[in-house]
Amino acid sequence: MNNLSLATFGGGCFWCIEAVIQRLNGVESLKSGFAGGFIKNPPYREVCTGRTGHAEVIQVAFNPDIISYHDLLFIFMTSHDPTTLNRQGADTGTQYRSIVLYHDQEQKAAAADVFKEVKSFYENPIVTELAEYKAFYEAEEVHQNYYNNNQDARYCQIVIDPKVEKLKKMYSDKLVL
């Protein structure tokens, strides 16, 4: 585990981002949770109010010898809409904002590069927040591995299935299937 790096980002509901990123080669572990706010250990119900300052995020332990931070971030930025402020689809509020929390200056620079690379993919400007990582608070167990445990749920079928299918079409060479 010594050669692993951490990445922390959110793009709407953490269930969606988790389902996409956990399928990538080189992702060793992934946890859904909260970051970017001002309350320690917030429960999900408080984060949902939008008053904690936290965003729903994932924290990824990945092997940079297998998948680079750049590629991980590129896939993240093309698997959600980074041009909508405090919203992804029907999910609205600051807790659903697009955010990249960098762990060091190299990640900050890579994120700025990826933002420039993907901006031509979108009609509107990218509004993804780029902020220094300070703390991550793991969400309750019911939120972990949500898509894999609940694929028959309507939310998973309507919202997450298309994201996973898009991933399979665009990045099949980087997937663990």
C-alpha positions as CSV (number, residue, x, y, z in Angstrom):
1,M,0.0,0.0,0.0
2,N,3.0,2.3,0.3
3,N,3.0,3.1,-3.4
4,L,-0.6,4.2,-3.4
5,S,-1.8,7.8,-3.9
6,L,-5.0,9.5,-2.7
7,A,-7.4,11.5,-4.8
8,T,-10.5,13.2,-3.5
9,F,-13.3,14.6,-5.6
10,G,-17.0,15.0,-6.0
11,G,-19.4,15.5,-8.8
12,G,-23.0,15.3,-7.5
13,C,-24.2,12.2,-5.7
14,F,-21.2,10.2,-4.5
15,W,-23.0,7.0,-5.6
16,C,-22.6,8.0,-9.2
17,I,-18.9,8.9,-9.1
18,E,-18.1,5.8,-6.9
19,A,-19.8,3.5,-9.5
20,V,-17.6,4.9,-12.3
21,I,-14.2,5.3,-10.6
22,Q,-14.3,1.9,-8.8
23,R,-14.3,0.2,-12.1
24,L,-10.9,1.5,-13.2
25,N,-7.7,-0.5,-13.2
26,G,-5.3,0.7,-10.5
27,V,-8.1,1.8,-8.1
28,E,-7.2,-0.2,-4.9
29,S,-9.9,1.2,-2.6
30,L,-12.6,3.8,-2.6
31,K,-14.8,5.3,0.1
32,S,-17.8,7.6,-0.2
33,G,-18.0,10.5,2.2
34,F,-17.9,14.2,2.7
35,A,-15.3,17.0,2.4
36,G,-14.9,20.7,1.9
37,G,-17.0,21.8,4.7
38,F,-16.6,23.1,8.2
39,I,-18.3,20.5,10.5
40,K,-16.4,17.5,11.8
41,N,-17.9,14.0,11.1
42,P,-21.2,15.2,9.7
43,P,-23.9,12.6,9.2
44,Y,-25.5,12.3,5.8
45,R,-28.8,13.8,6.9
46,E,-26.9,17.0,8.0
47,V,-24.9,17.2,4.7
48,C,-28.2,16.9,2.8
49,T,-29.4,20.2,4.4
50,G,-26.6,22.0,2.6
51,R,-25.6,23.8,5.8
52,T,-22.4,21.9,6.6
53,G,-20.4,23.3,3.7
54,H,-19.5,19.7,2.7
55,A,-19.8,18.1,-0.7
56,E,-20.5,14.5,-1.3
57,V,-17.1,13.1,-2.5
58,I,-15.2,10.0,-3.0
59,Q,-11.7,9.3,-1.7
60,V,-9.7,7.0,-3.9
61,A,-6.5,5.1,-3.1
62,F,-4.9,4.3,-6.5
63,N,-1.7,2.9,-7.9
64,P,-0.1,5.7,-10.0
65,D,2.0,3.0,-11.8
66,I,-1.3,1.6,-13.2
67,I,-3.5,4.8,-13.6
68,S,-2.2,8.3,-13.3
69,Y,-3.8,11.0,-11.3
70,H,-4.3,12.8,-14.7
71,D,-6.2,9.9,-16.2
72,L,-8.3,9.4,-13.1
73,L,-9.2,13.1,-13.0
74,F,-9.8,13.2,-16.8
75,I,-12.3,10.3,-16.5
76,F,-13.9,12.0,-13.5
77,M,-14.3,15.3,-15.3
78,T,-15.9,13.5,-18.3
79,S,-18.3,11.4,-16.3
80,H,-20.3,14.2,-14.8
81,D,-21.2,17.7,-15.8
82,P,-18.6,20.1,-14.4
83,T,-20.4,23.1,-15.8
84,T,-23.4,23.1,-13.5
85,L,-23.0,25.0,-10.2
86,N,-24.2,23.1,-7.2
87,R,-26.2,20.6,-9.2
88,Q,-26.0,17.3,-11.1
89,G,-29.2,16.4,-12.8
90,A,-32.1,16.5,-10.3
91,D,-29.7,16.8,-7.3
92,T,-29.3,20.4,-6.3
93,G,-27.5,22.1,-3.5
94,T,-23.9,22.9,-2.5
95,Q,-23.4,19.3,-1.3
96,Y,-23.7,18.2,-5.0
97,R,-21.1,20.7,-6.3
98,S,-18.3,19.6,-8.6
99,I,-15.1,19.7,-6.6
100,V,-11.5,18.5,-6.8
101,L,-9.6,18.5,-3.4
102,Y,-5.9,18.3,-4.2
103,H,-3.5,16.6,-1.8
104,D,-0.4,18.4,-3.0
105,Q,0.9,20.9,-5.5
106,E,1.4,18.3,-8.2
107,Q,-2.3,17.3,-8.0
108,K,-3.3,21.0,-8.1
109,A,-1.3,21.6,-11.3
110,A,-2.6,18.4,-12.9
111,A,-6.2,19.4,-12.1
112,A,-5.6,22.8,-13.7
113,D,-4.2,21.0,-16.8
114,V,-7.2,18.6,-17.0
115,F,-9.7,21.5,-16.6
116,K,-8.1,23.1,-19.7
117,E,-8.1,19.9,-21.6
118,V,-11.8,19.1,-21.1
119,K,-13.2,22.6,-21.4
120,S,-13.7,22.2,-25.2
121,F,-16.0,19.2,-24.5
122,Y,-18.5,21.5,-22.9
123,E,-20.6,24.3,-24.2
124,N,-20.6,26.2,-20.8
125,P,-17.6,27.1,-18.7
126,I,-16.3,24.6,-16.1
127,V,-17.3,25.6,-12.6
128,T,-15.6,22.7,-10.7
129,E,-14.1,24.0,-7.4
130,L,-10.4,23.4,-7.0
131,A,-9.6,23.4,-3.2
132,E,-6.9,22.2,-0.9
133,Y,-7.7,18.9,0.8
134,K,-8.2,19.3,4.5
135,A,-10.2,16.3,5.8
136,F,-12.4,13.5,4.6
137,Y,-15.3,12.1,6.6
138,E,-16.5,8.6,5.6
139,A,-20.2,8.3,5.0
140,E,-22.3,5.7,6.7
141,E,-21.9,2.0,5.6
142,V,-25.3,2.1,3.7
143,H,-23.6,4.6,1.2
144,Q,-20.5,2.5,0.5
145,N,-20.5,0.4,-2.7
146,Y,-24.0,1.6,-3.3
147,Y,-24.4,0.9,-7.0
148,N,-22.9,-2.6,-6.7
149,N,-25.2,-3.5,-3.8
150,N,-28.4,-1.9,-5.3
151,Q,-28.3,-2.3,-9.1
152,D,-32.1,-3.1,-9.1
153,A,-32.9,0.3,-7.5
154,R,-34.6,2.7,-9.9
155,Y,-32.0,5.5,-9.1
156,C,-29.2,3.1,-10.1
157,Q,-31.0,2.1,-13.3
158,I,-32.0,5.6,-14.4
159,V,-29.1,7.7,-13.3
160,I,-26.0,5.5,-12.7
161,D,-26.4,2.8,-15.4
162,P,-25.9,5.3,-18.2
163,K,-22.7,6.6,-16.6
164,V,-21.3,3.1,-16.3
165,E,-22.2,2.3,-19.9
166,K,-20.6,5.5,-21.1
167,L,-17.4,4.5,-19.1
168,K,-17.4,1.1,-20.8
169,K,-17.6,2.7,-24.3
170,M,-15.1,5.4,-23.7
171,Y,-12.5,3.8,-21.5
172,S,-12.7,0.0,-22.0
173,D,-8.9,-0.3,-22.0
174,K,-8.8,1.1,-18.4
175,L,-11.5,-1.0,-16.8
176,V,-11.7,-3.9,-14.4
177,L,-14.8,-5.8,-15.5
